[in-house]
Structures are given as structure tokens and as C-alpha cells.
Amino acid sequence: MDDRTEQLNRTFAALADPTRRDMVARLAGADANVSELAEPYDMSLQAVSKHVKVLEEAGLVTRSKDAQRRPVHLDAEVFGLMAKWIERYRHEAEQRYGRLDALLESIAEDETTETKEVS
């Protein structure tokens, strides 16, 4: 497995959890420290830190040291990799739907022709 595939696996696995998806959505608006991230959840700071660590290992967030504060930053670069992967399969799906539309149109035209010939 190449590095990009492993990165995607870690990223999608991290985002499989609704709490982590919510954290990513909140970090899209602004950086936050672990205490701020923990506010809306009924869980310990240790549990929130574990979620942040999973996001960090997936490359979705980074932490920096800002005096006494350790803000968590969303790293949007990994979303580009995800978007490319999703776009590839979206394009393939659109091509399949295009072929299906053409087939259905062809069948409808054949039925219309048959109906006119019978009349």
C-alpha cells in the first residue's frame, strides 16, 4: 500500500467517528485548545485528547505551542487528497449514469417506434 492510500485510510477512519467530524467542523471555523473542544461533549478531557490525537495522526489537525496555550489547527491540505479521491469516483459514477441514461433513452425510442408500427 502506498503512502497516499494509507493517508486516505487514516483520514476516513478518523472521520468515521461523529465526534471527530464535529470537531473538524468546529475547527474549520477557528482554532481551539482541547478544553474548548471538550465544552459541548459529555466526556473527559483525556477522551477529547484521544480524539484529537486520532485526528492528528490522520493528518487532519496539528497542534502548536502558543505560550501556555496549545491550539489545535485544522490542516486543510489533507482535504485536497480526499477531494481528488472522491472526484475520481464521482466522475466514474457520472459516466456510468450517462451510459444508463443513453440506454434507457434508446429503449424508450424503440418502444415508441414499435407502438407506432403496430398502430
Short mmCIF file of C-alpha atoms in Angstrom, two decimals:
data_model
loop_
_atom_site.label_atom_id
_atom_site.label_comp_id
_atom_site.label_asym_id
_atom_site.label_seq_id
_atom_site.Cartn_x
_atom_site.Cartn_y
_atom_site.Cartn_z
CA MET A 1 0.00 0.00 0.00
CA ASP A 2 1.43 3.40 -0.92
CA ASP A 3 1.64 6.40 1.41
CA ARG A 4 -1.32 8.21 -0.18
CA THR A 5 -3.57 5.17 0.25
CA GLU A 6 -2.54 4.81 3.88
CA GLN A 7 -3.14 8.54 4.42
CA LEU A 8 -6.64 8.20 2.97
CA ASN A 9 -7.34 5.15 5.14
CA ARG A 10 -6.29 7.01 8.30
CA THR A 11 -8.26 10.08 7.29
CA PHE A 12 -11.50 8.27 6.51
CA ALA A 13 -11.13 6.12 9.64
CA ALA A 14 -10.68 9.26 11.76
CA LEU A 15 -13.74 10.88 10.19
CA ALA A 16 -15.86 7.77 10.73
CA ASP A 17 -16.50 8.94 14.28
CA PRO A 18 -19.22 11.62 14.62
CA THR A 19 -17.45 13.37 17.50
CA ARG A 20 -14.30 13.79 15.43
CA ARG A 21 -16.31 15.00 12.42
CA ASP A 22 -17.92 17.58 14.68
CA MET A 23 -14.51 18.65 15.99
CA VAL A 24 -13.24 19.08 12.43
CA ALA A 25 -16.31 21.16 11.58
CA ARG A 26 -15.73 23.36 14.62
CA LEU A 27 -12.02 23.73 13.84
CA ALA A 28 -12.93 24.86 10.33
CA GLY A 29 -14.32 27.99 11.97
CA ALA A 30 -11.47 28.67 14.37
CA ASP A 31 -8.55 27.07 16.19
CA ALA A 32 -9.30 25.79 19.67
CA ASN A 33 -7.49 24.15 22.54
CA VAL A 34 -8.55 20.79 23.98
CA SER A 35 -10.61 22.43 26.76
CA GLU A 36 -12.54 24.49 24.21
CA LEU A 37 -13.07 21.44 22.02
CA ALA A 38 -14.36 19.49 25.04
CA GLU A 39 -17.06 22.02 26.00
CA PRO A 40 -20.04 20.57 24.10
CA TYR A 41 -19.26 16.93 24.90
CA ASP A 42 -20.06 14.87 27.94
CA MET A 43 -16.60 13.30 28.13
CA SER A 44 -13.32 13.80 29.93
CA LEU A 45 -10.51 15.99 28.66
CA GLN A 46 -8.49 12.79 28.30
CA ALA A 47 -11.11 11.34 25.94
CA VAL A 48 -11.17 14.56 23.89
CA SER A 49 -7.36 14.48 23.77
CA LYS A 50 -7.53 10.94 22.38
CA HIS A 51 -9.91 12.11 19.65
CA VAL A 52 -7.55 14.97 18.82
CA LYS A 53 -4.62 12.53 18.70
CA VAL A 54 -6.50 10.36 16.16
CA LEU A 55 -7.18 13.46 14.05
CA GLU A 56 -3.54 14.46 14.38
CA GLU A 57 -2.28 11.01 13.32
CA ALA A 58 -4.61 11.18 10.32
CA GLY A 59 -3.06 14.50 9.32
CA LEU A 60 -6.29 16.42 9.78
CA VAL A 61 -5.07 18.65 12.59
CA THR A 62 -1.82 19.95 14.01
CA ARG A 63 -1.01 21.37 17.40
CA SER A 64 1.28 24.25 18.13
CA LYS A 65 2.56 25.74 21.31
CA ASP A 66 1.44 29.33 21.82
CA ALA A 67 2.70 30.42 25.27
CA GLN A 68 0.57 28.47 27.77
CA ARG A 69 -2.00 27.57 25.15
CA ARG A 70 -1.74 24.59 22.78
CA PRO A 71 -4.16 25.41 19.97
CA VAL A 72 -5.35 22.72 17.58
CA HIS A 73 -5.33 23.80 13.92
CA LEU A 74 -7.24 22.23 11.07
CA ASP A 75 -4.84 21.20 8.29
CA ALA A 76 -6.84 21.64 5.10
CA GLU A 77 -4.14 20.09 2.89
CA VAL A 78 -5.32 16.54 3.56
CA PHE A 79 -8.79 17.52 2.32
CA GLY A 80 -7.27 18.05 -1.13
CA LEU A 81 -6.18 14.42 -1.20
CA MET A 82 -9.65 13.33 -0.12
CA ALA A 83 -11.30 15.58 -2.69
CA LYS A 84 -9.18 14.10 -5.50
CA TRP A 85 -10.11 10.58 -4.44
CA ILE A 86 -13.81 11.44 -4.21
CA GLU A 87 -13.75 13.34 -7.52
CA ARG A 88 -12.26 10.34 -9.31
CA TYR A 89 -15.12 8.09 -8.23
CA ARG A 90 -17.74 10.80 -8.76
CA HIS A 91 -16.55 11.15 -12.35
CA GLU A 92 -16.72 7.37 -12.90
CA ALA A 93 -20.23 7.26 -11.42
CA GLU A 94 -21.36 10.11 -13.67
CA GLN A 95 -20.04 8.23 -16.71
CA ARG A 96 -21.99 5.11 -15.68
CA TYR A 97 -25.16 7.16 -15.20
CA GLY A 98 -24.59 8.77 -18.60
CA ARG A 99 -24.38 5.34 -20.24
CA LEU A 100 -27.50 4.22 -18.35
CA ASP A 101 -29.38 7.35 -19.49
CA ALA A 102 -28.38 6.64 -23.10
CA LEU A 103 -29.54 3.01 -22.81
CA LEU A 104 -32.87 3.99 -21.27
CA GLU A 105 -33.40 6.62 -23.95
CA SER A 106 -32.65 4.03 -26.63
CA ILE A 107 -35.15 1.58 -25.11
CA ALA A 108 -37.81 4.30 -24.89
CA GLU A 109 -37.23 5.21 -28.56
CA ASP A 110 -37.50 1.54 -29.58
CA GLU A 111 -40.79 1.19 -27.67
CA THR A 112 -42.15 4.36 -29.28
CA THR A 113 -41.19 3.07 -32.74
CA GLU A 114 -42.82 -0.31 -32.07
CA THR A 115 -46.00 1.34 -30.82
CA LYS A 116 -46.25 3.49 -33.98
CA GLU A 117 -45.68 0.46 -36.23
CA VAL A 118 -48.43 -1.55 -34.50
CA SER A 119 -50.96 1.29 -34.79
#
